C-alpha cells in the first residue's frame, strides 16, 4: 500500500525520501522487532491471564490435622498392693502412652471414643461400676492371673521401676483389647455411623386406650434428670437433639404375641418385625439429622403382662431389645389392677427404670461399653 | 411394588417413590384417590398411606442419577436422598415406556442403559450398596440391563429385545388399561408372600409364566454372587431387622 507508506513517512517528516534498500531493510527490522516484542511480552501475558486456577492441596496441614472432638472414657483400675509402693501417676502416664500408640486411626464413620486408664489406689469399697482391680504381690516369677469379676492377681518379681512398667503394660493391654473389641464389632452389633448431629426421639406408644387405660408420662422431669447428663457428656462428640411424643392409639403391632398361662410373650424371632408397623408415626421432625427412635410400648390390657422370653426359655429381665441401626424398644406393663378406661401416668420412678434401659441401648448404639461411666465418681480417691 | 414392599414391612423412610404422573388424583380418574389393578376393583394399590418423594416435574433423568450417586444438592431433605451404605440391599423398580436401551421420562427425555450402568458403577465405587435387585417393566426391557458390569446386581426384565411388554386388563369404566402384565403377575405372586416368608428369588422367577405374561422375562445373574435359590425375598422386599436383647439397664441416678 504505497499511499499508506507515504503517509506514514509524511507524518514522520521524511517526505521526500525515496524507498532505498536501507530504508526498506530498516522497515523490515522494525517489523521484525515489533513482532518479536509482541511474542515476548504478549505470550506470557496471555498465558497468565487465561490459565485455569489450580489450588494446591495443603498436604502438610492435612498431615498434622487432628480433630479434637473426641470423647474420653476412663477405665478405672484400682491397685491393691499391701506390700509394695506403687507410683500411680507414673503408671498412668506410661499406660496412656502405650494405649495411644496401639490405637489405629479412626475412619470418618466411627465415633471417636477414646478409652483411657485411670489408676488409683484401692480405697474402701469403690462403687464405680465396670472397674478392674489389680492385686499386686511380690513373687519369684512375674505372672498374671485373671479372676472372675474383673480382678487380676499380678505376681511381680522385678525391681521397683520395672514393676511400674509391667503394670503399665498390663493396664494398656487390657484397655487396648476392650477398645479393639468395641471398634471391631460387625454385622448386627455394629454401632451407628458417626454423624455430628442426631435426633433422638422418645415415644410412648399406647396400643389400645379404648379397651385399656389412657397412659401418659412425666417426661419433662425424666428427660432432664436422666437423658440430659448423657447428652451433655456427649456434646464434644455429637449433638443429640432430644424430642418426645406420645402416640395414644397406636394399634396392634405387626406380630401378635403368643399366649401364656400368665399373660403373653414374644420370642426373639418375632422381634425383628415388631417395629415395622406402617401406622406408627415415627417420622422424624428433623429433616437433616439422622434419627434414633426409642419406644416405650404399653400393650393392650388383654395382652398384659407382655414379656420377652429368649431362646433359652428365660424371661428377659428388662423386657427390652435394641434394633440395630434404628433404636430400641422397651415394653412397659401396667400394674395388674389397672381397669379398662383408667388413666395412668407413668411416674418418674418407673421412668427411671425405663430410661436406664434406654440409656444402656443408646450407649450400645453409639459404641460405648455399657457399664463404664463416662465420668468417674469423684467420691473415690 | 410400592404396596408390596410396604406390606412386607419397609417403612416410608426407606422407600423413595418417584411418580411422574398423579394418576390417582387426575381429574379424569372417575375413581378418585384410587388406583386399581383389575376391573373388578378389589385391590386398591394406592392405599391410604402413600408418601411420594419425587412427584411430577421432579422426576427427571438428572434427579434420578443424582439420587443414585448421591450428588444431591445440599438442602435436599432426607426423604429425597438415598441413604444407603455398604451393608444395604437396594431394590430398584422402573416402569414406563421404553425401547432398546432406553426408558422414557416425562415425554421429553430418556434414560439409557449406559447411564444406569454408570450410576451403578459409581455406587459400587462409593460403597453405596451391597446388592441391587433391578426390576424393569417396559418394552424390550432386557436390553436395559445388558450394560451393567458392577458386582452384586441381579436384574429382571419383562421382555427381551424386539418384544413388547403388554398391558393387562382393560377397564371400561376408566377407559385405560390399568396395569402391565409383568407387573400384574409379580403382584399376584407377592400377594401370597408375607413378612416371615422363606420363599426365594428362584421361586419368583419360576413362577413367571411366559404365555400369561405374553413376553419373555429375562434374568441376569452373572453379576450376582449368591445362589438365587438361597436368596430370600425378604432380603430385598421385606425389612428384617437385626435385634439384640438388652440384658441389663444402665444404673442412672445411682452412681452419678
PDB file of C-alpha atoms in Angstrom, chain A residues 53-205:
ATOM      1  CA  UNK A  53      -6.600 -21.732  38.548  1.00  0.00           C
ATOM      2  CA  UNK A  54      -5.320 -24.763  40.369  1.00  0.00           C
ATOM      3  CA  UNK A  55      -5.264 -24.737  44.148  1.00  0.00           C
ATOM      4  CA  UNK A  56      -2.523 -26.632  45.905  1.00  0.00           C
ATOM      5  CA  UNK A  57      -3.543 -29.307  48.392  1.00  0.00           C
ATOM      6  CA  UNK A  58      -2.131 -28.294  51.779  1.00  0.00           C
ATOM      7  CA  UNK A  59      -0.553 -31.684  52.388  1.00  0.00           C
ATOM      8  CA  UNK A  60       1.485 -30.551  55.364  1.00  0.00           C
ATOM      9  CA  UNK A  61      -1.554 -29.172  57.130  1.00  0.00           C
ATOM     10  CA  UNK A  62      -3.548 -32.298  56.396  1.00  0.00           C
ATOM     11  CA  UNK A  63      -0.870 -34.497  57.872  1.00  0.00           C
ATOM     12  CA  UNK A  64      -0.994 -32.744  61.207  1.00  0.00           C
ATOM     13  CA  UNK A  65      -4.755 -32.253  61.285  1.00  0.00           C
ATOM     14  CA  UNK A  66      -6.261 -33.881  64.345  1.00  0.00           C
ATOM     15  CA  UNK A  67      -9.893 -33.083  65.061  1.00  0.00           C
ATOM     16  CA  UNK A  68     -10.257 -32.617  68.750  1.00  0.00           C
ATOM     17  CA  UNK A  69     -13.828 -33.829  69.023  1.00  0.00           C
ATOM     18  CA  UNK A  70     -13.124 -36.929  70.975  1.00  0.00           C
ATOM     19  CA  UNK A  71     -14.939 -38.426  73.861  1.00  0.00           C
ATOM     20  CA  UNK A  72     -12.650 -39.728  76.554  1.00  0.00           C
ATOM     21  CA  UNK A  73     -13.984 -42.627  78.570  1.00  0.00           C
ATOM     22  CA  UNK A  74     -11.861 -43.521  81.554  1.00  0.00           C
ATOM     23  CA  UNK A  75     -11.469 -47.111  82.663  1.00  0.00           C
ATOM     24  CA  UNK A  76     -10.902 -47.267  86.365  1.00  0.00           C
ATOM     25  CA  UNK A  77      -8.195 -49.535  87.690  1.00  0.00           C
ATOM     26  CA  UNK A  78      -7.735 -49.961  91.412  1.00  0.00           C
ATOM     27  CA  UNK A  79      -4.432 -51.237  92.623  1.00  0.00           C
ATOM     28  CA  UNK A  80      -4.368 -53.233  95.809  1.00  0.00           C
ATOM     29  CA  UNK A  81      -0.734 -53.551  96.840  1.00  0.00           C
ATOM     30  CA  UNK A  82      -0.408 -54.008 100.556  1.00  0.00           C
ATOM     31  CA  UNK A  83       3.263 -54.885 100.495  1.00  0.00           C
ATOM     32  CA  UNK A  84       4.637 -52.558  97.830  1.00  0.00           C
ATOM     33  CA  UNK A  85       4.718 -48.895  96.996  1.00  0.00           C
ATOM     34  CA  UNK A  86       3.260 -48.134  93.627  1.00  0.00           C
ATOM     35  CA  UNK A  87       3.520 -44.815  91.790  1.00  0.00           C
ATOM     36  CA  UNK A  88       0.079 -44.498  90.218  1.00  0.00           C
ATOM     37  CA  UNK A  89       0.737 -41.335  88.209  1.00  0.00           C
ATOM     38  CA  UNK A  90       3.806 -42.773  86.567  1.00  0.00           C
ATOM     39  CA  UNK A  91       1.943 -45.949  85.690  1.00  0.00           C
ATOM     40  CA  UNK A  92      -0.945 -43.912  84.322  1.00  0.00           C
ATOM     41  CA  UNK A  93       1.366 -41.926  82.066  1.00  0.00           C
ATOM     42  CA  UNK A  94       3.150 -44.984  80.779  1.00  0.00           C
ATOM     43  CA  UNK A  95      -0.083 -46.863  80.194  1.00  0.00           C
ATOM     44  CA  UNK A  96      -1.621 -43.917  78.375  1.00  0.00           C
ATOM     45  CA  UNK A  97       1.340 -43.684  76.041  1.00  0.00           C
ATOM     46  CA  UNK A  98       1.157 -47.386  75.273  1.00  0.00           C
ATOM     47  CA  UNK A  99      -2.587 -47.233  74.628  1.00  0.00           C
ATOM     48  CA  UNK A 100      -2.265 -44.271  72.294  1.00  0.00           C
ATOM     49  CA  UNK A 101       0.489 -45.987  70.381  1.00  0.00           C
ATOM     50  CA  UNK A 102      -1.590 -49.083  69.834  1.00  0.00           C
ATOM     51  CA  UNK A 103      -4.662 -47.238  68.640  1.00  0.00           C
ATOM     52  CA  UNK A 104      -5.375 -47.349  64.915  1.00  0.00           C
ATOM     53  CA  UNK A 105      -6.597 -44.220  63.165  1.00  0.00           C
ATOM     54  CA  UNK A 106     -10.315 -43.546  63.223  1.00  0.00           C
ATOM     55  CA  UNK A 107     -12.278 -43.828  59.995  1.00  0.00           C
ATOM     56  CA  UNK A 108     -14.725 -40.990  59.278  1.00  0.00           C
ATOM     57  CA  UNK A 109     -17.694 -43.224  60.098  1.00  0.00           C
ATOM     58  CA  UNK A 110     -16.524 -44.131  63.568  1.00  0.00           C
ATOM     59  CA  UNK A 111     -17.411 -42.498  66.824  1.00  0.00           C
ATOM     60  CA  UNK A 112     -14.225 -41.127  68.315  1.00  0.00           C
ATOM     61  CA  UNK A 113     -14.439 -42.755  71.681  1.00  0.00           C
ATOM     62  CA  UNK A 114     -11.049 -42.826  73.327  1.00  0.00           C
ATOM     63  CA  UNK A 115     -10.512 -45.177  76.221  1.00  0.00           C
ATOM     64  CA  UNK A 116      -8.013 -44.092  78.827  1.00  0.00           C
ATOM     65  CA  UNK A 117      -6.806 -45.647  82.018  1.00  0.00           C
ATOM     66  CA  UNK A 118      -7.343 -44.087  85.381  1.00  0.00           C
ATOM     67  CA  UNK A 119      -5.299 -45.714  88.065  1.00  0.00           C
ATOM     68  CA  UNK A 120      -5.880 -45.225  91.747  1.00  0.00           C
ATOM     69  CA  UNK A 121      -5.013 -46.908  94.951  1.00  0.00           C
ATOM     70  CA  UNK A 122      -7.744 -49.096  96.204  1.00  0.00           C
ATOM     71  CA  UNK A 123      -9.789 -47.396  98.860  1.00  0.00           C
ATOM     72  CA  UNK A 124     -12.587 -48.904 100.776  1.00  0.00           C
ATOM     73  CA  UNK A 125     -15.382 -50.248  98.565  1.00  0.00           C
ATOM     74  CA  UNK A 126     -15.237 -48.227  95.336  1.00  0.00           C
ATOM     75  CA  UNK A 127     -18.642 -48.224  93.751  1.00  0.00           C
ATOM     76  CA  UNK A 128     -17.737 -47.269  90.214  1.00  0.00           C
ATOM     77  CA  UNK A 129     -19.247 -49.977  88.016  1.00  0.00           C
ATOM     78  CA  UNK A 130     -17.071 -51.636  85.411  1.00  0.00           C
ATOM     79  CA  UNK A 131     -13.766 -51.169  87.198  1.00  0.00           C
ATOM     80  CA  UNK A 132     -10.801 -53.529  87.282  1.00  0.00           C
ATOM     81  CA  UNK A 133      -8.904 -54.466  90.422  1.00  0.00           C
ATOM     82  CA  UNK A 134      -5.237 -55.391  90.332  1.00  0.00           C
ATOM     83  CA  UNK A 135      -3.804 -57.175  93.323  1.00  0.00           C
ATOM     84  CA  UNK A 136      -0.052 -56.986  93.320  1.00  0.00           C
ATOM     85  CA  UNK A 137       2.311 -59.060  95.337  1.00  0.00           C
ATOM     86  CA  UNK A 138       5.951 -59.964  95.370  1.00  0.00           C
ATOM     87  CA  UNK A 139       6.835 -63.338  93.975  1.00  0.00           C
ATOM     88  CA  UNK A 140       9.622 -65.196  92.335  1.00  0.00           C
ATOM     89  CA  UNK A 141       8.229 -65.020  88.785  1.00  0.00           C
ATOM     90  CA  UNK A 142       6.083 -62.470  87.048  1.00  0.00           C
ATOM     91  CA  UNK A 143       2.675 -63.883  86.308  1.00  0.00           C
ATOM     92  CA  UNK A 144      -0.817 -62.552  85.751  1.00  0.00           C
ATOM     93  CA  UNK A 145      -3.888 -64.452  86.797  1.00  0.00           C
ATOM     94  CA  UNK A 146      -7.352 -63.247  85.801  1.00  0.00           C
ATOM     95  CA  UNK A 147     -10.224 -63.929  88.112  1.00  0.00           C
ATOM     96  CA  UNK A 148     -13.946 -63.568  87.628  1.00  0.00           C
ATOM     97  CA  UNK A 149     -15.469 -60.163  88.295  1.00  0.00           C
ATOM     98  CA  UNK A 150     -12.535 -58.328  86.705  1.00  0.00           C
ATOM     99  CA  UNK A 151      -9.930 -58.987  89.368  1.00  0.00           C
ATOM    100  CA  UNK A 152      -6.368 -59.721  88.281  1.00  0.00           C
ATOM    101  CA  UNK A 153      -3.782 -61.202  90.569  1.00  0.00           C
ATOM    102  CA  UNK A 154      -0.381 -59.995  89.466  1.00  0.00           C
ATOM    103  CA  UNK A 155       2.779 -61.510  90.849  1.00  0.00           C
ATOM    104  CA  UNK A 156       5.801 -59.380  90.150  1.00  0.00           C
ATOM    105  CA  UNK A 157       9.412 -60.164  90.705  1.00  0.00           C
ATOM    106  CA  UNK A 158      11.032 -57.109  89.170  1.00  0.00           C
ATOM    107  CA  UNK A 159      12.573 -54.165  90.881  1.00  0.00           C
ATOM    108  CA  UNK A 160      10.570 -51.044  91.608  1.00  0.00           C
ATOM    109  CA  UNK A 161      10.967 -49.211  88.272  1.00  0.00           C
ATOM    110  CA  UNK A 162      10.455 -52.285  86.141  1.00  0.00           C
ATOM    111  CA  UNK A 163       7.454 -53.123  88.243  1.00  0.00           C
ATOM    112  CA  UNK A 164       5.719 -49.938  87.172  1.00  0.00           C
ATOM    113  CA  UNK A 165       6.430 -50.779  83.544  1.00  0.00           C
ATOM    114  CA  UNK A 166       4.976 -54.259  83.924  1.00  0.00           C
ATOM    115  CA  UNK A 167       1.793 -52.959  85.497  1.00  0.00           C
ATOM    116  CA  UNK A 168       1.522 -50.207  82.909  1.00  0.00           C
ATOM    117  CA  UNK A 169       1.824 -52.711  80.098  1.00  0.00           C
ATOM    118  CA  UNK A 170      -0.842 -54.923  81.649  1.00  0.00           C
ATOM    119  CA  UNK A 171      -3.209 -51.999  82.018  1.00  0.00           C
ATOM    120  CA  UNK A 172      -2.525 -50.831  78.459  1.00  0.00           C
ATOM    121  CA  UNK A 173      -3.166 -54.301  77.092  1.00  0.00           C
ATOM    122  CA  UNK A 174      -6.498 -54.595  78.882  1.00  0.00           C
ATOM    123  CA  UNK A 175      -7.716 -51.169  77.741  1.00  0.00           C
ATOM    124  CA  UNK A 176      -6.498 -51.642  74.179  1.00  0.00           C
ATOM    125  CA  UNK A 177      -8.226 -55.010  73.976  1.00  0.00           C
ATOM    126  CA  UNK A 178     -11.517 -53.527  75.163  1.00  0.00           C
ATOM    127  CA  UNK A 179     -11.282 -50.679  72.717  1.00  0.00           C
ATOM    128  CA  UNK A 180     -10.389 -53.019  69.887  1.00  0.00           C
ATOM    129  CA  UNK A 181     -13.323 -55.288  70.664  1.00  0.00           C
ATOM    130  CA  UNK A 182     -15.726 -52.384  70.582  1.00  0.00           C
ATOM    131  CA  UNK A 183     -14.391 -50.959  67.369  1.00  0.00           C
ATOM    132  CA  UNK A 184     -14.329 -54.288  65.583  1.00  0.00           C
ATOM    133  CA  UNK A 185     -17.958 -55.167  66.175  1.00  0.00           C
ATOM    134  CA  UNK A 186     -19.515 -56.016  62.902  1.00  0.00           C
ATOM    135  CA  UNK A 187     -22.787 -57.176  61.432  1.00  0.00           C
ATOM    136  CA  UNK A 188     -25.764 -56.915  63.712  1.00  0.00           C
ATOM    137  CA  UNK A 189     -23.827 -55.406  66.589  1.00  0.00           C
ATOM    138  CA  UNK A 190     -22.337 -52.581  64.598  1.00  0.00           C
ATOM    139  CA  UNK A 191     -22.627 -49.122  66.089  1.00  0.00           C
ATOM    140  CA  UNK A 192     -24.377 -46.342  64.225  1.00  0.00           C
ATOM    141  CA  UNK A 193     -22.489 -44.419  61.611  1.00  0.00           C
ATOM    142  CA  UNK A 194     -20.990 -41.257  63.027  1.00  0.00           C
ATOM    143  CA  UNK A 195     -22.797 -38.005  62.284  1.00  0.00           C
ATOM    144  CA  UNK A 196     -22.241 -34.697  64.041  1.00  0.00           C
ATOM    145  CA  UNK A 197     -25.945 -34.348  64.791  1.00  0.00           C
ATOM    146  CA  UNK A 198     -28.504 -36.936  65.746  1.00  0.00           C
ATOM    147  CA  UNK A 199     -32.158 -36.553  66.564  1.00  0.00           C
ATOM    148  CA  UNK A 200     -33.160 -38.855  69.427  1.00  0.00           C
ATOM    149  CA  UNK A 201     -36.906 -39.403  69.706  1.00  0.00           C
ATOM    150  CA  UNK A 202     -38.591 -40.999  72.727  1.00  0.00           C
ATOM    151  CA  UNK A 203     -42.105 -42.246  72.014  1.00  0.00           C
ATOM    152  CA  UNK A 204     -44.713 -43.540  74.417  1.00  0.00           C
ATOM    153  CA  UNK A 205     -46.874 -45.915  72.408  1.00  0.00           C
TER     154      UNK A 205
END
